[in-house]
Coordinates of C-alpha atoms in Angstrom, one line a residue:
M1 CA 0.0 0.0 0.0
S2 CA 1.3 3.4 -0.9
S3 CA 1.9 6.1 1.6
Q4 CA -0.9 8.2 0.0
Q5 CA -3.4 5.4 0.3
Q6 CA -2.4 4.9 3.9
N7 CA -2.8 8.6 4.5
E8 CA -6.4 8.7 3.0
E9 CA -7.4 5.6 4.9
S10 CA -6.0 7.1 8.0
Q11 CA -8.1 10.3 7.5
E12 CA -11.3 8.2 6.9
N13 CA -10.7 6.2 10.0
S14 CA -10.1 9.4 12.0
L15 CA -13.4 10.7 10.8
D16 CA -15.2 7.5 11.8
R17 CA -13.5 7.4 15.2
D18 CA -14.5 10.9 16.1
G19 CA -18.2 10.1 15.5
T20 CA -18.5 12.5 12.5
P21 CA -20.5 11.1 9.5
E22 CA -18.6 10.2 6.4
L23 CA -18.4 12.8 3.7
R24 CA -19.6 10.2 1.2
T25 CA -22.7 9.6 3.2
I26 CA -23.4 13.3 3.3
A27 CA -22.8 13.7 -0.4
A28 CA -25.1 10.7 -1.2
R29 CA -27.8 12.2 1.0
L30 CA -27.4 15.6 -0.6
E31 CA -27.6 14.0 -4.0
A32 CA -30.7 12.1 -3.1
H33 CA -32.4 15.3 -1.7
S34 CA -31.4 17.2 -4.9
K35 CA -33.0 14.6 -7.1
R36 CA -36.1 14.6 -4.9
I37 CA -36.3 18.4 -5.2
E38 CA -35.9 18.2 -9.0
S39 CA -38.6 15.6 -9.1
L40 CA -40.9 17.7 -7.0
E41 CA -40.3 20.7 -9.2
D42 CA -41.1 18.7 -12.3
E43 CA -44.3 17.5 -10.6
R44 CA -45.2 21.0 -9.6
E45 CA -44.7 22.2 -13.2
D46 CA -46.8 19.3 -14.5
V47 CA -49.6 20.2 -12.0
G48 CA -49.4 23.8 -13.0
K49 CA -49.8 22.8 -16.7
E50 CA -52.7 20.6 -15.8
H51 CA -54.3 23.4 -13.8
D52 CA -53.9 25.8 -16.7
A53 CA -55.4 23.2 -19.1
L54 CA -58.4 22.6 -16.7
R55 CA -58.9 26.4 -16.3
G56 CA -59.1 26.6 -20.1
E57 CA -61.6 23.8 -20.2
V58 CA -63.7 25.4 -17.5
E59 CA -63.7 28.7 -19.5
E60 CA -64.7 26.9 -22.7
L61 CA -67.5 25.1 -20.9
R62 CA -68.7 28.4 -19.4
Q63 CA -68.7 30.0 -22.8
E64 CA -70.5 27.0 -24.3
N65 CA -73.1 27.2 -21.5
E66 CA -73.7 30.9 -22.3
D67 CA -74.1 30.1 -26.0
L68 CA -76.5 27.3 -25.2
R69 CA -78.6 29.6 -22.9
A70 CA -78.7 32.1 -25.7
E71 CA -79.8 29.4 -28.2
I72 CA -82.5 28.2 -25.8
E73 CA -83.9 31.8 -25.5
R74 CA -83.8 32.1 -29.3
L75 CA -85.6 28.7 -29.7
D76 CA -88.1 29.7 -27.1
A77 CA -88.9 32.9 -29.0
R78 CA -89.1 31.0 -32.2
T79 CA -91.4 28.3 -30.7
D80 CA -93.7 31.1 -29.4
L81 CA -93.8 32.6 -32.9
L82 CA -94.6 29.2 -34.5
S83 CA -97.3 28.7 -31.9
F84 CA -98.8 32.0 -32.9
V85 CA -98.8 30.9 -36.5
E86 CA -100.3 27.5 -35.8
N87 CA -103.1 29.2 -33.7
S88 CA -103.5 32.1 -36.0
D89 CA -107.3 31.7 -36.2
E90 CA -107.5 32.3 -32.4
M91 CA -105.0 35.2 -32.2
T92 CA -106.1 38.4 -30.6
A93 CA -104.9 41.8 -31.9
K94 CA -102.3 41.9 -29.1
Q95 CA -100.9 38.5 -30.0
R96 CA -100.7 39.4 -33.7
R97 CA -98.7 42.5 -32.7
I98 CA -96.4 40.5 -30.5
A99 CA -95.9 38.0 -33.2
L100 CA -94.9 40.8 -35.6
I101 CA -92.5 42.2 -33.1
Q102 CA -90.9 38.8 -32.6
H103 CA -90.6 38.3 -36.3
L104 CA -88.8 41.7 -36.6
K105 CA -86.5 40.8 -33.6
K106 CA -85.5 37.6 -35.3
A107 CA -84.7 39.4 -38.6
A108 CA -82.7 42.1 -36.7
E109 CA -80.7 39.4 -34.9
K110 CA -79.9 37.8 -38.2
E111 CA -78.6 41.1 -39.4
R112 CA -76.4 41.3 -36.3
E113 CA -75.0 37.8 -36.9
R114 CA -74.0 38.9 -40.4
G115 CA -72.0 41.8 -38.9
R116 CA -74.5 44.5 -39.7
D117 CA -76.6 46.8 -37.5
A118 CA -79.4 44.9 -35.7
K119 CA -82.3 46.6 -37.7
A120 CA -85.3 45.3 -39.5
S121 CA -88.6 46.5 -40.9
M122 CA -91.8 45.2 -42.5
N123 CA -94.7 46.4 -44.6
K124 CA -98.3 45.1 -44.8
E125 CA -97.4 42.3 -47.2
E126 CA -94.5 41.1 -45.1
A127 CA -96.8 41.2 -42.0
E128 CA -99.3 39.0 -43.8
A129 CA -96.5 36.5 -44.7
A130 CA -95.1 36.5 -41.2
L131 CA -98.5 35.7 -39.7
K132 CA -99.7 33.4 -42.5
Y133 CA -103.0 35.3 -42.1
P134 CA -104.2 36.3 -45.6
D135 CA -107.9 36.4 -44.8
I136 CA -107.7 39.4 -42.5
D137 CA -108.7 42.7 -43.9
R138 CA -105.7 44.8 -45.0
T139 CA -106.7 47.6 -42.7
T140 CA -106.3 45.2 -39.8
F141 CA -102.7 44.6 -40.8
Y142 CA -102.1 48.4 -41.0
D143 CA -103.7 48.8 -37.6
D144 CA -101.5 46.0 -36.1
L145 CA -98.4 47.6 -37.6
R146 CA -99.4 51.1 -36.3
K147 CA -100.2 49.9 -32.8
A148 CA -97.4 47.4 -32.2
P149 CA -95.0 50.1 -30.9
R150 CA -97.4 50.8 -28.0
L151 CA -96.5 47.4 -26.6
I152 CA -92.9 48.4 -26.3
G153 CA -93.1 52.0 -25.4
M154 CA -89.7 53.0 -26.7
N155 CA -90.1 54.9 -29.9
D156 CA -86.3 54.8 -30.7
V157 CA -86.4 51.0 -30.6
L158 CA -89.8 50.2 -32.4
W159 CA -91.8 52.7 -34.4
Y160 CA -94.2 52.9 -37.3
E161 CA -93.6 55.1 -40.3
S162 CA -96.6 56.0 -42.4
N163 CA -95.8 56.9 -46.0
S164 CA -98.1 57.6 -48.8
G165 CA -98.1 55.1 -51.7
G166 CA -98.5 52.0 -49.5
E167 CA -94.9 51.9 -48.2
S168 CA -95.7 52.3 -44.5
R169 CA -93.4 50.2 -42.4
L170 CA -93.0 49.0 -38.8
K171 CA -89.3 49.5 -38.0
L172 CA -87.1 47.9 -35.3
N173 CA -83.6 49.0 -34.2
L174 CA -82.0 46.8 -31.5
E175 CA -79.0 49.1 -31.6
N176 CA -81.0 51.6 -29.5
G177 CA -82.1 49.1 -26.8
D178 CA -83.6 45.7 -26.1
L179 CA -87.2 44.6 -26.2
P180 CA -89.1 43.8 -23.0
G181 CA -89.1 40.1 -22.0
D182 CA -92.9 40.0 -21.7
V183 CA -93.1 40.8 -25.4
V184 CA -90.3 38.7 -26.8
G185 CA -90.4 36.0 -24.2
H186 CA -93.5 33.9 -23.5
P187 CA -96.7 35.6 -24.8
R188 CA -99.6 36.3 -22.5
R189 CA -103.1 35.3 -23.7
N190 CA -105.1 38.1 -22.1
G191 CA -107.0 39.6 -24.9
G192 CA -106.3 42.2 -27.6
E193 CA -106.3 46.0 -27.5

């Protein structure tokens, strides 16, 4: 054995005799702790990524929920309108006017979906087509078009323009405000005006 090896062995033995832990043991433990810390940091990073992904999924589901609620409202309004059409023989004046307003609302919303201003209008012939009600006297349609804005009470949202030559129109502008829920939601069957 060389003198250098004897010297190293002597130093190791002296450390052991004094009750001090071996440097190798300390180094091994330090290495194990370092690896554990790296492993925990990797796990924390993975959990963070999973958390971000789940947050994104929750936001997507929230948006999908809002879209579905809007679609349900749209379908409810459409169902109400179809119900009016199916029961057109029994419709009161107020119900016809609500149906015309709902028809205009649907047309204005289509305009908005196309990237245009949410506006729509209708004349007597378009009112007849909307109600599928050709056997009513034409003056009744003009009366319905003229009185429909009273149900809303907001002349900047819904109004009637009377022009000579038969081009009188009921006009809706959703850019100026929303329609009341009792008019575009579920109709009430409580008689006409």
